[in-house]
PDB file of C-alpha atoms in Angstrom:
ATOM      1  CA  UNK W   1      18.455  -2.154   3.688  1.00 71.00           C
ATOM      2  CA  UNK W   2      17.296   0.769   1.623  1.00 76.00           C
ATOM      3  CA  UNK W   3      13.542   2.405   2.294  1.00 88.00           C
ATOM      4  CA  UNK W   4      11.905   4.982   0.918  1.00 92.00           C
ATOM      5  CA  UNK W   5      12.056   7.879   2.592  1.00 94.00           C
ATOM      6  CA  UNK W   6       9.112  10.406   3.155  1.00 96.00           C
ATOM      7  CA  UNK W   7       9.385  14.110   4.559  1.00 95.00           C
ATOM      8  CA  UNK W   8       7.538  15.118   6.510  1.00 95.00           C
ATOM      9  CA  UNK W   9       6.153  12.736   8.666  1.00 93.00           C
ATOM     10  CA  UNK W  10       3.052  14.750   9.916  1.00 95.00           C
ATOM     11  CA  UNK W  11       1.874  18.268   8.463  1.00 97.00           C
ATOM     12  CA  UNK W  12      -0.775  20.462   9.639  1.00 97.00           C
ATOM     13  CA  UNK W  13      -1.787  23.078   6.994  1.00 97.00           C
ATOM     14  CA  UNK W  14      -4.668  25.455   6.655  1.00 97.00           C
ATOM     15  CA  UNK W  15      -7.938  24.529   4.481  1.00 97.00           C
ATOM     16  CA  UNK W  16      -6.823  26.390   1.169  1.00 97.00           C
ATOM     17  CA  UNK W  17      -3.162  26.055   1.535  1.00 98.00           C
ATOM     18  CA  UNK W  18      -0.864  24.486  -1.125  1.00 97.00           C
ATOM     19  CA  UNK W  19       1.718  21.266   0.567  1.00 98.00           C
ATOM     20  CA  UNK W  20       4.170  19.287  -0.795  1.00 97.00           C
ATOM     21  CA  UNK W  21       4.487  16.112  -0.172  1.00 97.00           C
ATOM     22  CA  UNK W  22       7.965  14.561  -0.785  1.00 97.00           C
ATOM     23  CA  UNK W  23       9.335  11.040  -0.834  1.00 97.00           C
ATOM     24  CA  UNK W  24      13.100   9.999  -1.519  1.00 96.00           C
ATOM     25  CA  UNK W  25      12.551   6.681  -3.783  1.00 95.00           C
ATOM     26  CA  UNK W  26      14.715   3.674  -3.883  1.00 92.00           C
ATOM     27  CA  UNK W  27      17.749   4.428  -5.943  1.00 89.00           C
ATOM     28  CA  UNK W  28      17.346   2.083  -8.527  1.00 86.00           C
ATOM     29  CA  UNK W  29      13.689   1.969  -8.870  1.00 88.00           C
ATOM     30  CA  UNK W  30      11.943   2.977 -11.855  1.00 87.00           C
ATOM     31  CA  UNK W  31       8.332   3.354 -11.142  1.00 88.00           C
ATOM     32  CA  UNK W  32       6.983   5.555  -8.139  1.00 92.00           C
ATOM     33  CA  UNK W  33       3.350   5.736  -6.519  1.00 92.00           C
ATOM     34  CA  UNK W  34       1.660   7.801  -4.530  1.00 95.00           C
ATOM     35  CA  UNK W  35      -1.214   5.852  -2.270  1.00 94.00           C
ATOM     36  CA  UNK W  36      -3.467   7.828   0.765  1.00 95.00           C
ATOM     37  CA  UNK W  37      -5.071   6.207   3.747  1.00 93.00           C
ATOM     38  CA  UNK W  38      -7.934   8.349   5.209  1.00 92.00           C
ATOM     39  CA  UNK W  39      -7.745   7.576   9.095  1.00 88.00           C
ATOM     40  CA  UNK W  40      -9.575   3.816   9.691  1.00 82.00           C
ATOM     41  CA  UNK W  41     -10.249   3.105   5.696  1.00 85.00           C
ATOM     42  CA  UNK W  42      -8.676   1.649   2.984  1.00 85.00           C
ATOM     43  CA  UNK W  43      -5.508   2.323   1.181  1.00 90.00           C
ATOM     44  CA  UNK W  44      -6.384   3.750  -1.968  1.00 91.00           C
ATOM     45  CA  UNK W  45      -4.288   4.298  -5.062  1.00 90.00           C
ATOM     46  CA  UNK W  46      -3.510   7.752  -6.549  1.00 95.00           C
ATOM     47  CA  UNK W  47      -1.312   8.171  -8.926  1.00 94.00           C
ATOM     48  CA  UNK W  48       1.647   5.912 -10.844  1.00 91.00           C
ATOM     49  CA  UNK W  49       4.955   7.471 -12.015  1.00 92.00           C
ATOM     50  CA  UNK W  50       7.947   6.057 -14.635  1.00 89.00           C
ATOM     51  CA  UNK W  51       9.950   7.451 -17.248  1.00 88.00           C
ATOM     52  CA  UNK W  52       9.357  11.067 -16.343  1.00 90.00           C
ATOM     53  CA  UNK W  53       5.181  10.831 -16.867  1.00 92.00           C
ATOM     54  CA  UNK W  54       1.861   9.861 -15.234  1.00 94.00           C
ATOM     55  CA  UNK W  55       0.960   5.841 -16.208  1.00 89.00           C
ATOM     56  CA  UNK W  56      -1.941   6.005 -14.437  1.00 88.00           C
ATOM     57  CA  UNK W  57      -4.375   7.834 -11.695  1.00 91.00           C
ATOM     58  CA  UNK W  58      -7.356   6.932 -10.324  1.00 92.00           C
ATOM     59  CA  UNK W  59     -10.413   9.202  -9.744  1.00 93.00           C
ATOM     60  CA  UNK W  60      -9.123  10.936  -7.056  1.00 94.00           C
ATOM     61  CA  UNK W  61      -5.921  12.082  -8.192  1.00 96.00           C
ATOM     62  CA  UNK W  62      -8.140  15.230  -9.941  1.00 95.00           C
ATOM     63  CA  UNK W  63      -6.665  18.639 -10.946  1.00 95.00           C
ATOM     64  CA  UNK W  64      -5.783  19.880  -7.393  1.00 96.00           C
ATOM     65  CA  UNK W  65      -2.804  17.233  -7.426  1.00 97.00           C
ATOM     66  CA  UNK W  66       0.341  16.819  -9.093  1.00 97.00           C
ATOM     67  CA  UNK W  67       3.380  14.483  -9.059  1.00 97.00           C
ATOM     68  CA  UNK W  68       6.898  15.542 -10.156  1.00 95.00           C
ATOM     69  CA  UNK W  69      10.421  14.414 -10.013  1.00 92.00           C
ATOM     70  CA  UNK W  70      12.285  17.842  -9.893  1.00 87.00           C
ATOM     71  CA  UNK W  71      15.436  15.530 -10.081  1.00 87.00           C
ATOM     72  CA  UNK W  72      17.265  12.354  -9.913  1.00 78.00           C
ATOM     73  CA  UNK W  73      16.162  11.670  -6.506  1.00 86.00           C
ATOM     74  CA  UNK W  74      13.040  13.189  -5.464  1.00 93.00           C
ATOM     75  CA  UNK W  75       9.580  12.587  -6.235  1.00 96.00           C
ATOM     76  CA  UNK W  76       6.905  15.014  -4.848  1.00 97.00           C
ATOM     77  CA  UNK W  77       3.051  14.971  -4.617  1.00 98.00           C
ATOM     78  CA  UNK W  78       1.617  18.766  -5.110  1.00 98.00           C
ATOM     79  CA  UNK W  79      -1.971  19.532  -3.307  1.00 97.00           C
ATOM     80  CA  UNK W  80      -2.925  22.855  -4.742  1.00 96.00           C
ATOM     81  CA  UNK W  81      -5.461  23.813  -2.070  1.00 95.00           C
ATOM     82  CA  UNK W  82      -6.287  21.865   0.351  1.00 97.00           C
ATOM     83  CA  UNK W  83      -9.427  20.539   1.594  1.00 96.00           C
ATOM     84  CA  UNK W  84     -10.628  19.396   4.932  1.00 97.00           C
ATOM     85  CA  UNK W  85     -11.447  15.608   3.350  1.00 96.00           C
ATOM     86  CA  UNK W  86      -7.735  15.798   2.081  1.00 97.00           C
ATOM     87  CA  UNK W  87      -6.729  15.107   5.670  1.00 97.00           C
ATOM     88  CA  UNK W  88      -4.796  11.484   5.493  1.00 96.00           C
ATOM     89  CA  UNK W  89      -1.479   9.760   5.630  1.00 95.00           C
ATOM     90  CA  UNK W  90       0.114   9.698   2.386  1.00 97.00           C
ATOM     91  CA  UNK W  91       1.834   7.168   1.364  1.00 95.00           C
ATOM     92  CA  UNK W  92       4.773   7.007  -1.505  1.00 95.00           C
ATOM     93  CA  UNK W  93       6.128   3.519  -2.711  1.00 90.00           C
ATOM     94  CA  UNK W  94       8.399   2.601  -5.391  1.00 89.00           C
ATOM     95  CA  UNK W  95       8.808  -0.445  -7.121  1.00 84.00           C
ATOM     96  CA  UNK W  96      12.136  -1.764  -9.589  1.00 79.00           C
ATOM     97  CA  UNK W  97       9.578  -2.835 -12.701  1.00 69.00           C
ATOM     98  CA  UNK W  98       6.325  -1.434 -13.142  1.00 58.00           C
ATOM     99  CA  UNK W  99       3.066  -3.030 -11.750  1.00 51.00           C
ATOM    100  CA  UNK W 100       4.558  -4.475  -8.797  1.00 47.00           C
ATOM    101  CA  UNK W 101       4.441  -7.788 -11.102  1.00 46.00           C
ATOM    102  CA  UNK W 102       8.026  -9.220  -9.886  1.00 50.00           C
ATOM    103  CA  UNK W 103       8.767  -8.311  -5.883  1.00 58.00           C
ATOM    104  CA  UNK W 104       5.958  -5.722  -4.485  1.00 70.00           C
ATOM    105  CA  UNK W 105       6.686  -2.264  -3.755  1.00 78.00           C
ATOM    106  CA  UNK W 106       8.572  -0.253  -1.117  1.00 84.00           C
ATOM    107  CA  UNK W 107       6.456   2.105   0.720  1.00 87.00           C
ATOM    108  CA  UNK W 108       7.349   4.908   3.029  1.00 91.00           C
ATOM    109  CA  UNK W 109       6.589   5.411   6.445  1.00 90.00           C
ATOM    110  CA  UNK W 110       3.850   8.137   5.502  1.00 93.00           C
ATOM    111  CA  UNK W 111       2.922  11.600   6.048  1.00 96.00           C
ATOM    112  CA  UNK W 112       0.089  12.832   7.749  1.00 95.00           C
ATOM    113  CA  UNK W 113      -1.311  15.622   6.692  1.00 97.00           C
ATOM    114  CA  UNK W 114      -4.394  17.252   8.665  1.00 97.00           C
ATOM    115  CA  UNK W 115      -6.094  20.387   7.186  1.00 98.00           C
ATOM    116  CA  UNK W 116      -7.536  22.528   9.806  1.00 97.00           C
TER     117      UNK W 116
ATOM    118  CA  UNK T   1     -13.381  -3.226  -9.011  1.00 43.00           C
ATOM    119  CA  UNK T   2     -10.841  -5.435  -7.852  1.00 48.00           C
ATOM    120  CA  UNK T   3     -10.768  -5.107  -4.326  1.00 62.00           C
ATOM    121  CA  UNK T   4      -9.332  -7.422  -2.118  1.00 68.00           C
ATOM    122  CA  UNK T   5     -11.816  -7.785   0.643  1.00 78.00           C
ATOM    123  CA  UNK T   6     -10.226  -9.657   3.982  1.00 80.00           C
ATOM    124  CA  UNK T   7     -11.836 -11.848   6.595  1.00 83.00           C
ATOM    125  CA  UNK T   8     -12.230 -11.381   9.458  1.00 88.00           C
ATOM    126  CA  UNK T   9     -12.335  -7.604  10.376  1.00 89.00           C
ATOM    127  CA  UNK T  10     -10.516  -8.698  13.377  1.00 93.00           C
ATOM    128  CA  UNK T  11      -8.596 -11.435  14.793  1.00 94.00           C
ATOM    129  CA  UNK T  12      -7.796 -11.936  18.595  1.00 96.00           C
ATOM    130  CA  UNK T  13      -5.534 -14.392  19.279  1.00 96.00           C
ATOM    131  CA  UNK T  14      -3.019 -15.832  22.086  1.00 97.00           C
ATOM    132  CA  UNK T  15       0.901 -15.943  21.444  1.00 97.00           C
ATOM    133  CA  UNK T  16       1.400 -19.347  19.936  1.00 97.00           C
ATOM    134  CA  UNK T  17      -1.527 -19.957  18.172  1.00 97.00           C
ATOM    135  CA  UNK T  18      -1.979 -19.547  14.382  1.00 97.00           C
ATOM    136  CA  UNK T  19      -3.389 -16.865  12.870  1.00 97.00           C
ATOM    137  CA  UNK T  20      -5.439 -17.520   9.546  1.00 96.00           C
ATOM    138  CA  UNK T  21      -6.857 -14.238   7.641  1.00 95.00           C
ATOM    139  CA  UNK T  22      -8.330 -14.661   4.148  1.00 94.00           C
ATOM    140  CA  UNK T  23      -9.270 -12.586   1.159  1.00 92.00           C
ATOM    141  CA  UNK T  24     -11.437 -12.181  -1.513  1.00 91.00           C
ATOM    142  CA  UNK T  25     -11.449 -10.352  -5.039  1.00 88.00           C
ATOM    143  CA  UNK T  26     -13.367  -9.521  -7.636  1.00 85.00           C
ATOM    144  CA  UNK T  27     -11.690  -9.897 -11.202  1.00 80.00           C
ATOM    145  CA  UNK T  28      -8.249 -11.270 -12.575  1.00 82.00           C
ATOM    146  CA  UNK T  29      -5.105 -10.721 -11.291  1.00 83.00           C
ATOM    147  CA  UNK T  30      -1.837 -11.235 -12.169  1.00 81.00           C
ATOM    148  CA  UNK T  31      -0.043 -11.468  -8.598  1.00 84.00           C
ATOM    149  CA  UNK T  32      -1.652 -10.972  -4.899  1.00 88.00           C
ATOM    150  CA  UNK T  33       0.399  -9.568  -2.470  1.00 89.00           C
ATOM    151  CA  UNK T  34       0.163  -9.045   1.402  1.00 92.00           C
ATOM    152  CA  UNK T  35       1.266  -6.332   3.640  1.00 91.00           C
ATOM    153  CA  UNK T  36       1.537  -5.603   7.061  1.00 93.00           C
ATOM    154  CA  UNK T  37       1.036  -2.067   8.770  1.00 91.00           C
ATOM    155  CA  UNK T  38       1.424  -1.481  12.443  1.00 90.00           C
ATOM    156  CA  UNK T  39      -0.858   1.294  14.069  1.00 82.00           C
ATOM    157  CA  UNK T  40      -0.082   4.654  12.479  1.00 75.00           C
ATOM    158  CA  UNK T  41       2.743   3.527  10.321  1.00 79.00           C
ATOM    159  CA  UNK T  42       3.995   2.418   6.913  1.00 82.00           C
ATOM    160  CA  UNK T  43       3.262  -0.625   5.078  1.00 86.00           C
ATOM    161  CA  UNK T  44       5.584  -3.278   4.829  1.00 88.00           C
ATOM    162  CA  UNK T  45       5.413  -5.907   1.944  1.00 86.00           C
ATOM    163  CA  UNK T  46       5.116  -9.335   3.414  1.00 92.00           C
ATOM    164  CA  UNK T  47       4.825 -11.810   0.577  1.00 90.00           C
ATOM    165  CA  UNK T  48       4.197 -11.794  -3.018  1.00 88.00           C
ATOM    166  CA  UNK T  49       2.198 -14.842  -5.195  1.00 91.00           C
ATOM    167  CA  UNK T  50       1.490 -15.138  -8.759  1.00 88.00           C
ATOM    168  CA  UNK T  51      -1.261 -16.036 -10.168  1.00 89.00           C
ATOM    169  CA  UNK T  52       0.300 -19.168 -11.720  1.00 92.00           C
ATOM    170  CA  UNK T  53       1.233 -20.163  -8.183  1.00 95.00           C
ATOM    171  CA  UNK T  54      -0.874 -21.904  -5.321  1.00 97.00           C
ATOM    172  CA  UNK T  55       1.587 -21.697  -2.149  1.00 97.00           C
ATOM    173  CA  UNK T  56       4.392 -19.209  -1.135  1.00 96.00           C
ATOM    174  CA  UNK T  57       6.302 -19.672   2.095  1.00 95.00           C
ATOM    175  CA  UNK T  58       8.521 -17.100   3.841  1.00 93.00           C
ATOM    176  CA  UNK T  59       9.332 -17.897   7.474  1.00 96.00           C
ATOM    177  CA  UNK T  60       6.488 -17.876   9.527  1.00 97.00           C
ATOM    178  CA  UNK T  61       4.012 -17.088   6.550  1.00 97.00           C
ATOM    179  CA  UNK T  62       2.500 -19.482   4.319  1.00 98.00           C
ATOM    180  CA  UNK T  63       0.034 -17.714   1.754  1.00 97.00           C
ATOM    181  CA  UNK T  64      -2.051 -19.565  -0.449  1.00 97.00           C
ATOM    182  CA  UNK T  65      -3.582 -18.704  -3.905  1.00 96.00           C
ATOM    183  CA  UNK T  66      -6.865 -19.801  -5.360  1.00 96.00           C
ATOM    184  CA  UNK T  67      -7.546 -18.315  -8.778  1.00 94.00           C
ATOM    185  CA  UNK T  68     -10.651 -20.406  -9.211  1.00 94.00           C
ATOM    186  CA  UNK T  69     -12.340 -19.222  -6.309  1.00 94.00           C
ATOM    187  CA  UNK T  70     -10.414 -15.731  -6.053  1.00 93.00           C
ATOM    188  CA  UNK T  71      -9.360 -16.415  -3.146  1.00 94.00           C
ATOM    189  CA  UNK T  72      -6.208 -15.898  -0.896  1.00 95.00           C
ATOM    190  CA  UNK T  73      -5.332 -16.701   2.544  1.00 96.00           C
ATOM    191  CA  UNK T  74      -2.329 -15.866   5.013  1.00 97.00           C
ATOM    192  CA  UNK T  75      -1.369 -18.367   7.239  1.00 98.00           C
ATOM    193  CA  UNK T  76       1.000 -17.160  10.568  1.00 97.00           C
ATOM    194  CA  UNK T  77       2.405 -19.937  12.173  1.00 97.00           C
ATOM    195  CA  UNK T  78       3.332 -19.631  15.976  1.00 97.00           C
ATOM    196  CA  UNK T  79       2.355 -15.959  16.730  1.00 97.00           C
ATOM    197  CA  UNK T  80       4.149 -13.216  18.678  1.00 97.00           C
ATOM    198  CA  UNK T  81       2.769 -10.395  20.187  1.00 96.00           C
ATOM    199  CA  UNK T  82       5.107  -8.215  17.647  1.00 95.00           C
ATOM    200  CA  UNK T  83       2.744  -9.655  14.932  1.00 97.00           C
ATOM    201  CA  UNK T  84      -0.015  -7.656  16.428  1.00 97.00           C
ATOM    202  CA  UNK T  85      -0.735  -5.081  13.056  1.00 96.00           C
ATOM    203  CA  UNK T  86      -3.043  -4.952  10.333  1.00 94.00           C
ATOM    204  CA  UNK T  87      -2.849  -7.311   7.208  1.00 95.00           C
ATOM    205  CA  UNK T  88      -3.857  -6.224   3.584  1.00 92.00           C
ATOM    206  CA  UNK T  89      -4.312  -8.292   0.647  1.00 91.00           C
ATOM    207  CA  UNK T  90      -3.514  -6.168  -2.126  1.00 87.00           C
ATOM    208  CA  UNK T  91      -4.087  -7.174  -5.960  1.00 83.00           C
ATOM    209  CA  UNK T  92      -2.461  -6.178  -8.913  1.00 76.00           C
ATOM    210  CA  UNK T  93      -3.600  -6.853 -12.819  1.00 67.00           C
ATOM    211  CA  UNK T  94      -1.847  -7.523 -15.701  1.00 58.00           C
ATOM    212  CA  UNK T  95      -0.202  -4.667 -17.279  1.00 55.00           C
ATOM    213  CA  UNK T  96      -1.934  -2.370 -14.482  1.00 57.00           C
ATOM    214  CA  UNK T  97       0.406  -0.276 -12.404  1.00 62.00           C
ATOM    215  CA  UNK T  98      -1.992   0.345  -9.116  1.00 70.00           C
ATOM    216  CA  UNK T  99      -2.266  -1.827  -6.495  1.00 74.00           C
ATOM    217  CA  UNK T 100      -5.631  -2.642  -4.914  1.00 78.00           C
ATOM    218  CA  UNK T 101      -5.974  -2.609  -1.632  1.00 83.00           C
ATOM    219  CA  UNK T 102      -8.621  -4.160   0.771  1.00 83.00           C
ATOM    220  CA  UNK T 103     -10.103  -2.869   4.390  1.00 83.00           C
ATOM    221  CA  UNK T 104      -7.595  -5.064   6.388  1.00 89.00           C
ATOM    222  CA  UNK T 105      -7.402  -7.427   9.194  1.00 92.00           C
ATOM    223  CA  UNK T 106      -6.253  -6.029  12.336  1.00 94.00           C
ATOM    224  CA  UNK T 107      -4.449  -9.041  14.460  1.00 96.00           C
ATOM    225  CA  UNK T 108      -4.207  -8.924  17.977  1.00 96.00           C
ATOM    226  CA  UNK T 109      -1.657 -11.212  19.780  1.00 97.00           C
ATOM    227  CA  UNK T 110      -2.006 -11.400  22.974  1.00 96.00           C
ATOM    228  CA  UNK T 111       1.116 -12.502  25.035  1.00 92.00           C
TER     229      UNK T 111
END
């Protein structure tokens, strides 16, 4: 069955620090997310992805983060420097039409990142 | 805000039984979805209803759909301890690309 595949699965980086985030999207899926979980809270929403652009972001997704698909495959989640309240699991999902309107989205297993 | 906001926080039950969570939301949605996430992992997408529907079935799940009272509910039948996770509604909106997601309802099957 194909997933979407996330890399790495935990990272530890130092308050400051730039990480990348990177997530392996189902092949034929057009439209790409990234979501974060702070430890025992809610899912929340970051970012949206398709056709090469940002659709949409939500208040956290501010100037420290980016999102890019370097190519066919790959879609990454850039945190310029990292804070402490950064620490989370990550999530990345990807969906086949945009808005999870027709079958829901495919999330990753996560990566936890803790800033130290 | 269209949070989905589940009920109860937590659900202990015995391996068997049925276990009922429901949620709530704020504003209109075009589909409601629920997902299932086991202690320190991914989320896996359980079951998806439209707006224009009132049931959905898949195995052991049964959700149900009230758009009048914005209201959902997810119905396990039977329970396992492997069902032992946390359940999110999660909303999305017409021509929206996010999904909202509410606090959760962590199940506990006890076998």
């Amino acid at each position: 069955e194909p997933e979407v595949t996330q890399t790495p699965s935990h990272q530890v980086t130092q308050m400051g620090q730039e990480v990348i985030l990177r997530c392996v999207p189902i092949s034929n899926h057009l439209y790409f997310y990234w979501y974060r979980q702070i430890l025992g809270q809610k899912v929340e929403f970051l970012v949206s992805f398709y056709n090469n652009e940002i659709s949409e972001k939500s208040e956290i997704f501010d100037d420290q983060f980016s999102v890019e698909r370097p190519d066919g495959s790959n879609f990454t989640l850039k945190i310029r420097s990292t804070k402490l309240e950064d620490s989370a699991m990550y999530f990345c999902a990807s969906s086949e039409v945009g808005g999870v309107v027709q079958g829901g989205a495919f999330f990753g297993q996560g990566t936890r990142l803790t800033v130290v | 805000s269209q949070q989905g906001e589940e009920d109860p926080q937590a659900l202990s039950i015995q391996e068997g039984e049925n276990a009922t969570m429901n949620c709530s939301y704020k504003t209109s949605i075009n589909n409601l979805q629920w997902y299932r996430q086991n202690s320190g992992r991914g989320l896996v997408h359980l079951i998806l209803i439209r707006s224009n529907e009132r049931e959905k079935h898949s195995g052991r799940l049964r959700v149900t759909l009230d758009t009048s009272k914005k209201s959902s509910s997810l119905l396990i039948t039977a329970s396992r301890a492997a069902d032992t996770a946390s359940y999110f509604c999660a909303t999305g909106n017409t021509g929206g690309f996010k999904t909202i997601f509410g606090a959760g309802t962590r199940l506990f099957v006890k076998a």
